Coordinates of C-alpha atoms and ligand atoms in Angstrom, one line a residue:
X715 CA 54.6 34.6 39.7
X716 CA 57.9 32.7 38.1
X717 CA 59.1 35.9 36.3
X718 CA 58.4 38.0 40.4
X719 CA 60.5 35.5 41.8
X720 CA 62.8 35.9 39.0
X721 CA 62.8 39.5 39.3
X722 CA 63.3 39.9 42.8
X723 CA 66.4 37.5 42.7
X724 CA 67.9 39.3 40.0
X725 CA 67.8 42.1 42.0
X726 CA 68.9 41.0 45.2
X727 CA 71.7 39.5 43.5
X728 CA 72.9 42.4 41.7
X729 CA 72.6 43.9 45.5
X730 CA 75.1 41.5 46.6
X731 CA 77.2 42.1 43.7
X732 CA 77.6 45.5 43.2
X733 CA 77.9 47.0 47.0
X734 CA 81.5 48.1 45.3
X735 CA 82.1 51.0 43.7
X736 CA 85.5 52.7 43.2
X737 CA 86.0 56.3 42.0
X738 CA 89.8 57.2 40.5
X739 CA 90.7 60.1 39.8
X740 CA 93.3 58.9 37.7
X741 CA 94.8 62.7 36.9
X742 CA 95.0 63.5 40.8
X743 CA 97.4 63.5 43.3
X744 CA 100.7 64.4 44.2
X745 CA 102.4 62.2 47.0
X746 CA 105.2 59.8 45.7
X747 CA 104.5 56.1 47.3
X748 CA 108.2 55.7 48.5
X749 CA 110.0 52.3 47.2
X750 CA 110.8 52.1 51.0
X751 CA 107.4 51.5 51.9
X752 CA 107.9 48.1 50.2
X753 CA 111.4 47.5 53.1
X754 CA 112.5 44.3 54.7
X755 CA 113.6 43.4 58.3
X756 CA 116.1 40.6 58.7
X757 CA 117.6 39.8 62.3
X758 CA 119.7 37.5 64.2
X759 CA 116.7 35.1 64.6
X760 CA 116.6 31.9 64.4
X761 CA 117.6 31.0 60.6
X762 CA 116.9 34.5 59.3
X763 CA 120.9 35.3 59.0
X764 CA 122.5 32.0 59.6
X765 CA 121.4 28.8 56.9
X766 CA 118.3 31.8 55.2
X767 CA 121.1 34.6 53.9
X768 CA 124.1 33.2 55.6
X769 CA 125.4 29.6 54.9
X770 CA 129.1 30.1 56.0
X771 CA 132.1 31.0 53.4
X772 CA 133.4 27.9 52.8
X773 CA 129.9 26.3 51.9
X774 CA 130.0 24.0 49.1
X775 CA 127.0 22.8 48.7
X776 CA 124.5 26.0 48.3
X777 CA 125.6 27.9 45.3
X778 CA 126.7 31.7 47.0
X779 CA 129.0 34.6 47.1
X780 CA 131.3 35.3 50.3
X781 CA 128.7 33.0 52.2
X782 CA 125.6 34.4 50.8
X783 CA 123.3 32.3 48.9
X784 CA 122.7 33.3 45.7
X785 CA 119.0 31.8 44.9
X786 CA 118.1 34.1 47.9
X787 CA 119.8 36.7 46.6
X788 CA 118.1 36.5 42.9
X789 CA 114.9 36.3 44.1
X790 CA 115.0 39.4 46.5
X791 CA 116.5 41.3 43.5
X792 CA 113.1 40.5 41.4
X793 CA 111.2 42.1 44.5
X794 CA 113.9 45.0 44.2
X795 CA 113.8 45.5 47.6
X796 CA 114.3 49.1 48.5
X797 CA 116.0 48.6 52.2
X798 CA 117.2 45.8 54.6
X799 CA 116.9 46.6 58.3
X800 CA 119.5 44.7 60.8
X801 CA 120.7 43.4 63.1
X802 CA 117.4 43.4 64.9
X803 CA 114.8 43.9 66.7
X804 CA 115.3 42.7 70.2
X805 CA 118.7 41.3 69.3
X806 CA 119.9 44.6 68.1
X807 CA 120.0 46.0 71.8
X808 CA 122.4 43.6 73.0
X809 CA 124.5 44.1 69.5
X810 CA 128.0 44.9 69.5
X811 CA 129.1 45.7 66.2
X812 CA 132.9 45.7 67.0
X813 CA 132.2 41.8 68.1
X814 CA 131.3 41.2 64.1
X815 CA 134.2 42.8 62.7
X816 CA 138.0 41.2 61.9
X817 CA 139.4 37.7 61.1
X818 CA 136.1 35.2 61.9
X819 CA 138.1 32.7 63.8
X820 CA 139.0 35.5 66.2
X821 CA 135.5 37.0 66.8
X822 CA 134.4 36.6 70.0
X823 CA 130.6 34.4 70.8
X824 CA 127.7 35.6 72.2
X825 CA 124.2 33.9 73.4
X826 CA 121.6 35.0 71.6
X827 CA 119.4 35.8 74.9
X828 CA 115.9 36.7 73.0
X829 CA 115.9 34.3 70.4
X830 CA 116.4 30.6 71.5
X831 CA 119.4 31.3 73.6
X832 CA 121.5 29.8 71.0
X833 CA 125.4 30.5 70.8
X834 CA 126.3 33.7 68.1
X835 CA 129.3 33.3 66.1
X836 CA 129.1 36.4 64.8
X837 CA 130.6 35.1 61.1
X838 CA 128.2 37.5 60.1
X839 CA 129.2 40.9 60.7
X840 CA 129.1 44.4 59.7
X841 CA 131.5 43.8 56.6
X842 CA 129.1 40.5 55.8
X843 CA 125.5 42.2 56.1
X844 CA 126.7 45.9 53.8
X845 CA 128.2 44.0 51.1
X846 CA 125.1 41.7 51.0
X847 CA 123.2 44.7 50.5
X848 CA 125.0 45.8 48.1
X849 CA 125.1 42.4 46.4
X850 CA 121.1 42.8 46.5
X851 CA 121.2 46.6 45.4
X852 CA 119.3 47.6 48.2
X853 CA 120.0 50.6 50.9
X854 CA 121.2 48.7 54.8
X855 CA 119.2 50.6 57.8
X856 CA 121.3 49.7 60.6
X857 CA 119.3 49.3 64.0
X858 CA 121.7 50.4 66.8
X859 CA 122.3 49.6 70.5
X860 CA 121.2 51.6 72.7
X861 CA 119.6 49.6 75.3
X862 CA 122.6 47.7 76.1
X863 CA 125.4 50.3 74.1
X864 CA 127.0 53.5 74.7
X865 CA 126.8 57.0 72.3
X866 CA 130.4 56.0 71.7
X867 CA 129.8 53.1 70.1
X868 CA 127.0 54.0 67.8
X869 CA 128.9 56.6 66.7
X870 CA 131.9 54.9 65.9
X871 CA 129.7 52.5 63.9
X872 CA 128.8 55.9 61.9
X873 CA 132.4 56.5 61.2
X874 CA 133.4 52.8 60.7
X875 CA 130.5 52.7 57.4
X876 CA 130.7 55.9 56.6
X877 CA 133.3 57.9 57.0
X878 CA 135.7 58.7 53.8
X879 CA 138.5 61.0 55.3
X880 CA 141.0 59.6 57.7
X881 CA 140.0 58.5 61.7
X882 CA 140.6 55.9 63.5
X883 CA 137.3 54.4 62.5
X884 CA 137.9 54.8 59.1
X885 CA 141.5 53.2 59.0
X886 CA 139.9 50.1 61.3
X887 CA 138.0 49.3 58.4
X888 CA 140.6 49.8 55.6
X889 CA 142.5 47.3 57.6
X890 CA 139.5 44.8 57.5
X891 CA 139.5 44.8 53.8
X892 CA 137.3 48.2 53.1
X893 CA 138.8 51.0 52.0
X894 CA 135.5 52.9 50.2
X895 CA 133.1 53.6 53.1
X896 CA 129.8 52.1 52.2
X897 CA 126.3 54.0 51.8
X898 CA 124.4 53.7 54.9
X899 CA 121.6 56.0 55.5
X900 CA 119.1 55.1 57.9
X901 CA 120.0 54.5 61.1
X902 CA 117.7 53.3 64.0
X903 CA 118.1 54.5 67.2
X904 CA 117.1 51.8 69.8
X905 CA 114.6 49.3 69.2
X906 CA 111.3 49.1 70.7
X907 CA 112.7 51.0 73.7
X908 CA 109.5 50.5 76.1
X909 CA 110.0 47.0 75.8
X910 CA 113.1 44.9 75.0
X911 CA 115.1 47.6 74.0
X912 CA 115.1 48.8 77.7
X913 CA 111.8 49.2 79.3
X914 CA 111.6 52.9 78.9
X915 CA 109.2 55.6 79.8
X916 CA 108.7 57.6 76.7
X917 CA 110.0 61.0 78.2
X918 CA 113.1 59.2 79.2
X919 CA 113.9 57.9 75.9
X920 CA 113.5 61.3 74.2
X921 CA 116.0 62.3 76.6
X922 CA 118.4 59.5 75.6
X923 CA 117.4 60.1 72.0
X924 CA 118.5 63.1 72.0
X925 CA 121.7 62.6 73.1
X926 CA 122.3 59.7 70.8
X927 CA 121.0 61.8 68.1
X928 CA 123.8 64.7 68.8
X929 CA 126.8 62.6 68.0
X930 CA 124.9 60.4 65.2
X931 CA 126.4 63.3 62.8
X932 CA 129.0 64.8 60.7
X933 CA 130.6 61.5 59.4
X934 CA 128.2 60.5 56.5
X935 CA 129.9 61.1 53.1
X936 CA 126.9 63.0 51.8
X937 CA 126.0 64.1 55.8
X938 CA 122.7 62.8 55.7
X939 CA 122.1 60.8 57.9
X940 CA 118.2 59.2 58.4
X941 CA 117.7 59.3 61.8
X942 CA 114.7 57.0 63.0
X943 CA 113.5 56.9 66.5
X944 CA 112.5 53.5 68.2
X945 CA 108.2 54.3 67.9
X946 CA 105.1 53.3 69.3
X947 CA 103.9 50.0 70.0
X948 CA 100.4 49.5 68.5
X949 CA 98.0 52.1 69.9
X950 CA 100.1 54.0 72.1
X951 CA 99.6 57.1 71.0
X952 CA 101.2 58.9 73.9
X953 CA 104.3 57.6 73.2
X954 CA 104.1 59.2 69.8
X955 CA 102.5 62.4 71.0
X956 CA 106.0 63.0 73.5
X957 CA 108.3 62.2 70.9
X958 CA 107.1 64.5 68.8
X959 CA 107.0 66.9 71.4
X960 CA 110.0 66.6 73.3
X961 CA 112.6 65.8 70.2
X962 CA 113.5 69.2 68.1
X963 CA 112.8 68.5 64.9
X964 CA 116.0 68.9 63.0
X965 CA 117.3 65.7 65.5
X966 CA 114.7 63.4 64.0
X967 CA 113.9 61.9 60.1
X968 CA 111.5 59.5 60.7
X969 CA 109.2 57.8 63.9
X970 CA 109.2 54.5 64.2
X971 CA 105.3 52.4 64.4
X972 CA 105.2 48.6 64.9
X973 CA 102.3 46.4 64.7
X974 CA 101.6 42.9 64.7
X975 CA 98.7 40.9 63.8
X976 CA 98.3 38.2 66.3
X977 CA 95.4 36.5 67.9
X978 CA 96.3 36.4 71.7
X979 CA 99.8 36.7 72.4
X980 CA 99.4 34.0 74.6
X981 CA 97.5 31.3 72.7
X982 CA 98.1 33.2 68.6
X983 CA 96.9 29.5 66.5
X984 CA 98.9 27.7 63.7
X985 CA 100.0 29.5 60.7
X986 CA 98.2 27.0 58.1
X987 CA 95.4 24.6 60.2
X988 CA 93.3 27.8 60.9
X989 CA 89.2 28.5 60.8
X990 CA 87.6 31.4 59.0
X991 CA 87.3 32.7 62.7
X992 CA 90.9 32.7 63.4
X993 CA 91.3 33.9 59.5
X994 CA 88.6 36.7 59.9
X995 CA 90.5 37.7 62.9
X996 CA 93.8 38.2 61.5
X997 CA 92.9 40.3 59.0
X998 CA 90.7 42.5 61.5
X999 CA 93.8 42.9 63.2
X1000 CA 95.7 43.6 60.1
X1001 CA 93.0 46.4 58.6
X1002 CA 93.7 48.2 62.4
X1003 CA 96.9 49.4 60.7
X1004 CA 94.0 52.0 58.7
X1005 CA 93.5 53.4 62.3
X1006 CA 96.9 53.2 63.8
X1007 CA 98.5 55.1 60.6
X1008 CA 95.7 57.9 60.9
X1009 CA 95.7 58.0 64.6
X1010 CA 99.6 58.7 64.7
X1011 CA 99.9 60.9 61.8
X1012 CA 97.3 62.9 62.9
X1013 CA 99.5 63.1 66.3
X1014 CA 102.9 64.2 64.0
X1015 CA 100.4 66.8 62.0
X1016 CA 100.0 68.9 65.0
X1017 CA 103.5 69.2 66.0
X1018 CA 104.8 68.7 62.2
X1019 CA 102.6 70.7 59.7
X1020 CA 105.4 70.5 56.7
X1021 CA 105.4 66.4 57.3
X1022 CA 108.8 66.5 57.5
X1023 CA 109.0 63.6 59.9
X1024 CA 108.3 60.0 58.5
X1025 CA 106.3 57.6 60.0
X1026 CA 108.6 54.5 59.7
X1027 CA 106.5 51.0 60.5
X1028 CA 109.8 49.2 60.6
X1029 CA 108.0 45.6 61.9
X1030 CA 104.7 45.0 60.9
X1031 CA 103.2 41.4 59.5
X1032 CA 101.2 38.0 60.9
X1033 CA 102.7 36.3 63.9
X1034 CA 101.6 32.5 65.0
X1035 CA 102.6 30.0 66.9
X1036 CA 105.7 28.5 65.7
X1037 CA 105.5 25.1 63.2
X1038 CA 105.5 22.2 64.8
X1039 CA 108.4 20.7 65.8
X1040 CA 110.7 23.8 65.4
X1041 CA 112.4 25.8 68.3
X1042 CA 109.9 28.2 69.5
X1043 CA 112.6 30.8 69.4
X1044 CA 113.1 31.0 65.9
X1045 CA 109.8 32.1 64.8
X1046 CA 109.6 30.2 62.2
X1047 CA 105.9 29.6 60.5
X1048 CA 104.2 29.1 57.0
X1049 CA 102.9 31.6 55.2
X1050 CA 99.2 30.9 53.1
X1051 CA 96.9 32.7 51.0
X1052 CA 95.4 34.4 54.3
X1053 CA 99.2 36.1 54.8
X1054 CA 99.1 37.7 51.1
X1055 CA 95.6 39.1 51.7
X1056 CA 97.0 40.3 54.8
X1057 CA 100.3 42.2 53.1
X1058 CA 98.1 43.4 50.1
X1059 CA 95.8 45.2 52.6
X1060 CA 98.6 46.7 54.5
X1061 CA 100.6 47.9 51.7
X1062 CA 97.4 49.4 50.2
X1063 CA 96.9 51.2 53.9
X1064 CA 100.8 52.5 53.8
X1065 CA 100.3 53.3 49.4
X1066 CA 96.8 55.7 50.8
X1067 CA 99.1 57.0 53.7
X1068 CA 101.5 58.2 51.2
X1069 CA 102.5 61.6 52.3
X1070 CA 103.5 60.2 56.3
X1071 CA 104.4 56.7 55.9
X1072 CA 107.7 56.7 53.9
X1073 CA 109.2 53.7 55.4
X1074 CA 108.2 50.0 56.3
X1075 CA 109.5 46.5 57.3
X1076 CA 107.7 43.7 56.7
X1077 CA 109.0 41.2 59.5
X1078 CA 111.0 39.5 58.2
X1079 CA 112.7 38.3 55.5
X1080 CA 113.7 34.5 55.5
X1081 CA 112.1 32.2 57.5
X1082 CA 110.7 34.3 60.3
X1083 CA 107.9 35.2 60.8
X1084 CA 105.8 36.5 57.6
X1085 CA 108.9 35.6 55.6
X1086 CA 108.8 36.4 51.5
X1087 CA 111.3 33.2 51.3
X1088 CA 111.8 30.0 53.2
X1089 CA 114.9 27.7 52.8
X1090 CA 115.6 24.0 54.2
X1091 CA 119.1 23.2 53.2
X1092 CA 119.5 23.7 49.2
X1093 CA 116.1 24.1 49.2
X1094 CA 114.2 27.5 48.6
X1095 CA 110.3 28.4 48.3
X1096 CA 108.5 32.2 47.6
X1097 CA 105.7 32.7 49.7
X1098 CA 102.5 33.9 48.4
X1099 CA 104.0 37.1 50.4
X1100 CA 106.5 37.4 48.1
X1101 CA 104.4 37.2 45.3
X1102 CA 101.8 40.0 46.8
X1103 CA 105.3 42.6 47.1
X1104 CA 106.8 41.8 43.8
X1105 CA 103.0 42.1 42.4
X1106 CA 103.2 45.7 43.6
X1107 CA 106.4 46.6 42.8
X1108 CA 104.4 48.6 40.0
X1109 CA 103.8 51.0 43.2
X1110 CA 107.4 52.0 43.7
X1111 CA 108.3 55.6 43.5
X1112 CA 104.6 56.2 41.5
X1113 CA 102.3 59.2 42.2
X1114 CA 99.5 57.5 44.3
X1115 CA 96.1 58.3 43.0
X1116 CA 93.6 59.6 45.8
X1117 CA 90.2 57.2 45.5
X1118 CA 86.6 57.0 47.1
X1119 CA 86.0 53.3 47.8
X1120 CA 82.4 52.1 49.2
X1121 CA 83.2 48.8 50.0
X1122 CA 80.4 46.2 50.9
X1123 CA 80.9 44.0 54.1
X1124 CA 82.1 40.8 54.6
X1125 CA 80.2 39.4 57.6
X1126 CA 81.4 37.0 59.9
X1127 CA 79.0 35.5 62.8
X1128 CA 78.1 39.1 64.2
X1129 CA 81.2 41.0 63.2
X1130 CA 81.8 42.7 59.8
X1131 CA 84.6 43.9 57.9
X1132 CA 85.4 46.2 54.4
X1133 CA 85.2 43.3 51.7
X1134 CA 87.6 45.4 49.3
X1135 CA 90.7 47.0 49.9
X1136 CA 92.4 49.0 47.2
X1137 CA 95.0 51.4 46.4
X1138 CA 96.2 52.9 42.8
X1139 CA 99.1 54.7 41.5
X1140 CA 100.2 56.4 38.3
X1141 CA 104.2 55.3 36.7
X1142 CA 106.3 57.6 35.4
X1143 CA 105.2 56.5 32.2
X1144 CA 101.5 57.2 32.8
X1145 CA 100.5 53.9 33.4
X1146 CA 97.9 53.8 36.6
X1147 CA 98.2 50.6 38.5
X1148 CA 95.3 49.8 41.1
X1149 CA 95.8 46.8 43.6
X1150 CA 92.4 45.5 45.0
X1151 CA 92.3 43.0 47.3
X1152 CA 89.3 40.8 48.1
X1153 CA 89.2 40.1 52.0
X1154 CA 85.8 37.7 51.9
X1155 CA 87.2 33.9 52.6
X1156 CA 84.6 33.1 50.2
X1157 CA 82.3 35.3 48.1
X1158 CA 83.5 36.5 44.8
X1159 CA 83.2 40.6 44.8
X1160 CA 82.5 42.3 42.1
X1161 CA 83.9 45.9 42.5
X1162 CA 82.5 48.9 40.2
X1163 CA 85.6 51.5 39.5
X1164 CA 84.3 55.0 37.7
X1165 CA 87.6 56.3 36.5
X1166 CA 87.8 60.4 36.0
X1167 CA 90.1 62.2 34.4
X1168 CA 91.5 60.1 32.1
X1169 CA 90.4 57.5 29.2
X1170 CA 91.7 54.3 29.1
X1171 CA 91.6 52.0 26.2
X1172 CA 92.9 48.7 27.7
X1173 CA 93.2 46.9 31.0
X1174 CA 95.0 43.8 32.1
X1175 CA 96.1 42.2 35.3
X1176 CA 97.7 39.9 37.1
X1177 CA 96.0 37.5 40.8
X1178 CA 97.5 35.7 43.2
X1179 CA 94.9 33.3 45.0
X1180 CA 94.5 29.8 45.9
X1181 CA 91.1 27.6 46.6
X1182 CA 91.4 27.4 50.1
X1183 CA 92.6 30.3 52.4
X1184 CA 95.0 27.6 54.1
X1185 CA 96.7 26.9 51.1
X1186 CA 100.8 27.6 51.1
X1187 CA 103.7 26.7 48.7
X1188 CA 106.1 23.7 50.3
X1189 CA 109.3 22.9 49.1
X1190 CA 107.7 19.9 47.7
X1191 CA 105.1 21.7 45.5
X1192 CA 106.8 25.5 45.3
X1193 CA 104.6 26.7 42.9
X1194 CA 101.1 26.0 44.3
X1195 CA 100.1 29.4 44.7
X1196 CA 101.6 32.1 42.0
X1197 CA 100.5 35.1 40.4
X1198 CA 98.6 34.5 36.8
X1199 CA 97.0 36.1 34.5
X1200 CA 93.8 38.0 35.0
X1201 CA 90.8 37.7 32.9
X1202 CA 88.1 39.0 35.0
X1203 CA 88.5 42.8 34.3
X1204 CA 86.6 44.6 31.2
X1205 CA 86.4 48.1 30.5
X1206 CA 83.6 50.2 28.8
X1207 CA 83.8 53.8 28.6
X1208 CA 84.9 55.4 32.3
X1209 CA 83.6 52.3 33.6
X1210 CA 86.0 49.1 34.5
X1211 CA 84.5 46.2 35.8
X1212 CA 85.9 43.5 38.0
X1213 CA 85.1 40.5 39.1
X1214 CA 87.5 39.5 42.3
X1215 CA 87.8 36.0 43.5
X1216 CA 87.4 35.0 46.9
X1217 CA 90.7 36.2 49.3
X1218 CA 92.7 37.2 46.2
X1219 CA 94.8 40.0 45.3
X1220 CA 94.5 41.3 42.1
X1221 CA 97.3 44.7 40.1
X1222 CA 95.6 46.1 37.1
X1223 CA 97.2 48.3 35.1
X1224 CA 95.5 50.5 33.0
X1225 CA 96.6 52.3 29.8
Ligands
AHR2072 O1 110.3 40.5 64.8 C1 110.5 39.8 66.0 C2 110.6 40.8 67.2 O2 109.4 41.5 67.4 C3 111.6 41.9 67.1 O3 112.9 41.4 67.5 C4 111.1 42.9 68.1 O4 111.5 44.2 67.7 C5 109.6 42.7 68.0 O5 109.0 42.6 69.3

């Protein structure tokens, strides 16, 4: 009777335990995961620019170059972040770049209407923001005005930064200190132009785009300019479908997608003192982003065959109610365990989606939102965020490998969602990477990966988790929750084994 009972827990355990089962074929494939997947957003919101990348030129006390702090700096460079979007967002449609330009003491103010209704000095300008991105090696993907602007003025923004031969634009900037034009690429055209960016219909903003979009050329050094149109919100797929309709192709690079993942915009919970409900419901919201991605691709497919046209989800992350005590126009929240289980899902999702999504924009940057970094005066903190993007940096530029994953559930009350989320890629140098990510709040997953097409001798890898799902780093105890090594994979034959602990993200790489 003993040895029955035995039995028939053995086996129900090995039930529980072995619901996944991956299957690589680590020789296939042929889209390249684009570094820009892996982009940043940082606008004029609350201390995003000013006191998180910006703490003034004449700042003694935080170590930086021409105003910029260099701890920030350093660490963005170790995530070798691929593009920087700015100025905005909202803001960016009630941007005038010539306002941000010339001596700092004459530059006129602004009020920040969307974001605290706090006074803009504009110290940090157009001049400021491209030599910061060159400072942190990465390509600037200016967001410009077209809710509040004119053609003229985008365009002369065009021929400010880019322009090498002689124009008025060109000698404006010489005389503000820039001879060289910079490298700027990707340009946004409007900003979420159904909502702040103007409250358009989406046949009325391809009109406008299109008219933007005629002048927005000619005045690049190289002439290739990255036009991306302001996209959908969410699930509204019509707004896609007449974009793609009503644009000629050879006026449009890339379609813009955002998508948050919030609660109830009205009541969205705390960043840190959350339930497994509120938890469980995030990272529903977040695994939508499978759908959204397929939904609007398959949209561009029909009118785009070639897949010419990006899919550019230039604001995506977690949004919650503010912390306490901070202005509840500066978006400023924590960022736990639950948030890197929520970015390693996604950038799986945009790693699968390979061949469409080319771009992305994690929202954003310092101190908003689902920051990477968080400052408080000379103080600085990585975010288990950060840790999840500089863990997958192994993605950049790879080959993604195409995979079968049978994921078991992870049940929540009535509700269920994939326990396992995964993605894999093969380096230059052969090496395959594959990022797994265990969603359950609290079962261990053991996931089952048969690999074809190749033999590998050796795995390793590295995991990011933390004991509770509310856990965070604070400037008091930075290092709480940090990548380290990982001992729970083992390899026999075609077979790998791993053993994932509850909400943890795990990179393997395989030789
Ligand atoms: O990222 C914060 C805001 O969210 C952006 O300004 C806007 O584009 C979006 O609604």
């Amino acid at each position: 009777m003993r040895r029955t009972i035995l039995i028939i827990l053995a086996f129900a355990w090995s039930l529980a335990h072995s619901q996944n089962t991956i299957t690589l074929n680590a020789d296939g494939g042929k889209d390249k995961i684009s570094k820009h997947i892996y982009g940043h957003f940082s606008e004029h919101l609350g201390k995003c620019i000013y006191e998180g990348f910006y703490v003034g030129d004449n700042n003694t006390a935080i170590p930086n170059v021409k105003g910029v702090r260099t701890d920030v700096v350093e660490a963005l460079k170790k995530l070798k972040i691929p593009n920087l979007r700015w100025p905005g967002g909202c803001f960016a449609d009630t941007y005038h770049w010539k306002d941000g330009i010339g001596p700092k003491d004459k530059r006129p103010t602004i009020v920040n209407t969307w974001w605290g209704g706090v006074t803009e000095d504009n110290s940090f300008g157009t001049h400021d923001f491209l030599d910061m991105c060159e400072l942190l090696g990465t390509e600037p993907y200016l967001s410009g005005n077209v809710g509040s602007g004119t053609v003229q003025e985008l365009t002369d923004w065009v021929q400010y930064t880019t322009f090498a031969g002689k124009s008025p634009m060109s000698k404006l900037r010489a005389e503000n200190g820039r001879e060289k034009p910079w490298n700027v690429k990707y340009w946004g055209i409007g900003n979420e132009a159904w909502g702040c960016g103007g409250n358009m219909k989406a046949e009325y903003y391809a009109s406008i785009y299109k008219q933007y979009s005629t002048f927005l050329t000619g005045w690049s050094n190289d002439n290739k300019i990255f036009r991306i149109a302001s996209g959908a919100n969410s699930s509204d797929y019509n707004w896609t479908e007449v974009l793609m309709r009503d644009i000629p192709h050879n006026m449009l690079e890339g379609v813009a997608l955002h998508h948050y993942s919030v609660i109830d915009w009205n009541k969205k919970g705390s960043a840190t003192a959350f339930t497994e409900e509120q938890y469980f419901t995030i990272l529903k919201k977040a695994l939508l982003m499978e759908e959204l991605v397929s939904r609007h691709s398959t949209i561009m497919d029909r009118y785009d065959k070639q897949k010419r046209v990006a899919l550019v989800v230039d604001e995506w992350g977690g949004w919650y109610d503010v912390e306490p005590g901070s202005n509840p126009g500066f978006l400023f929240q924590q960022n736990t365990i639950r948030d890197a289980v929520l970015a390693g899902a996604t950038l799986n999702i945009f790693n699968n989606h390979a061949d469409r999504v080319r771009m992305a924009n994690l929202a954003q940057t310092v101190n908003v939102l689902q920051a990477v970094v968080l400052t408080d005066k000379e103080k600085m903190l990585l975010t288990p965020t950060y840790h999840v993007m500089e863990m997958y940096t192994v993605h950049h530029e790879a080959t993604m490998i195409p995979m079968e994953l049978k994921s078991g559930d992870y049940v929540f009350g009535t509700d269920k969602l994939q326990a396992i989320s995964a993605s894999a890629s093969r380096d230059a140098q052969g090496l395959v990477h594959i990022s797994l990510v265990n969603i359950d709040a609290s079962k261990v997953q053991e996931v089952t990966i048969d690999v074809r097409g190749a033999k590998f001798s050796s795995v390793t890898g590295r995991v990011l988790t933390s004991d509770k799902i509310q856990d965070y780093n604070t400037f008091d105890q930075p290092s709480k929750i940090k990548p380290v090594t990982f001992k729970d994979a083992s390899i026999s034959g075609n077979t790998l084994k791993v053993k994932l602990p509850p909400h943890s993200v795990v990179v393997l790489e395989a030789k």
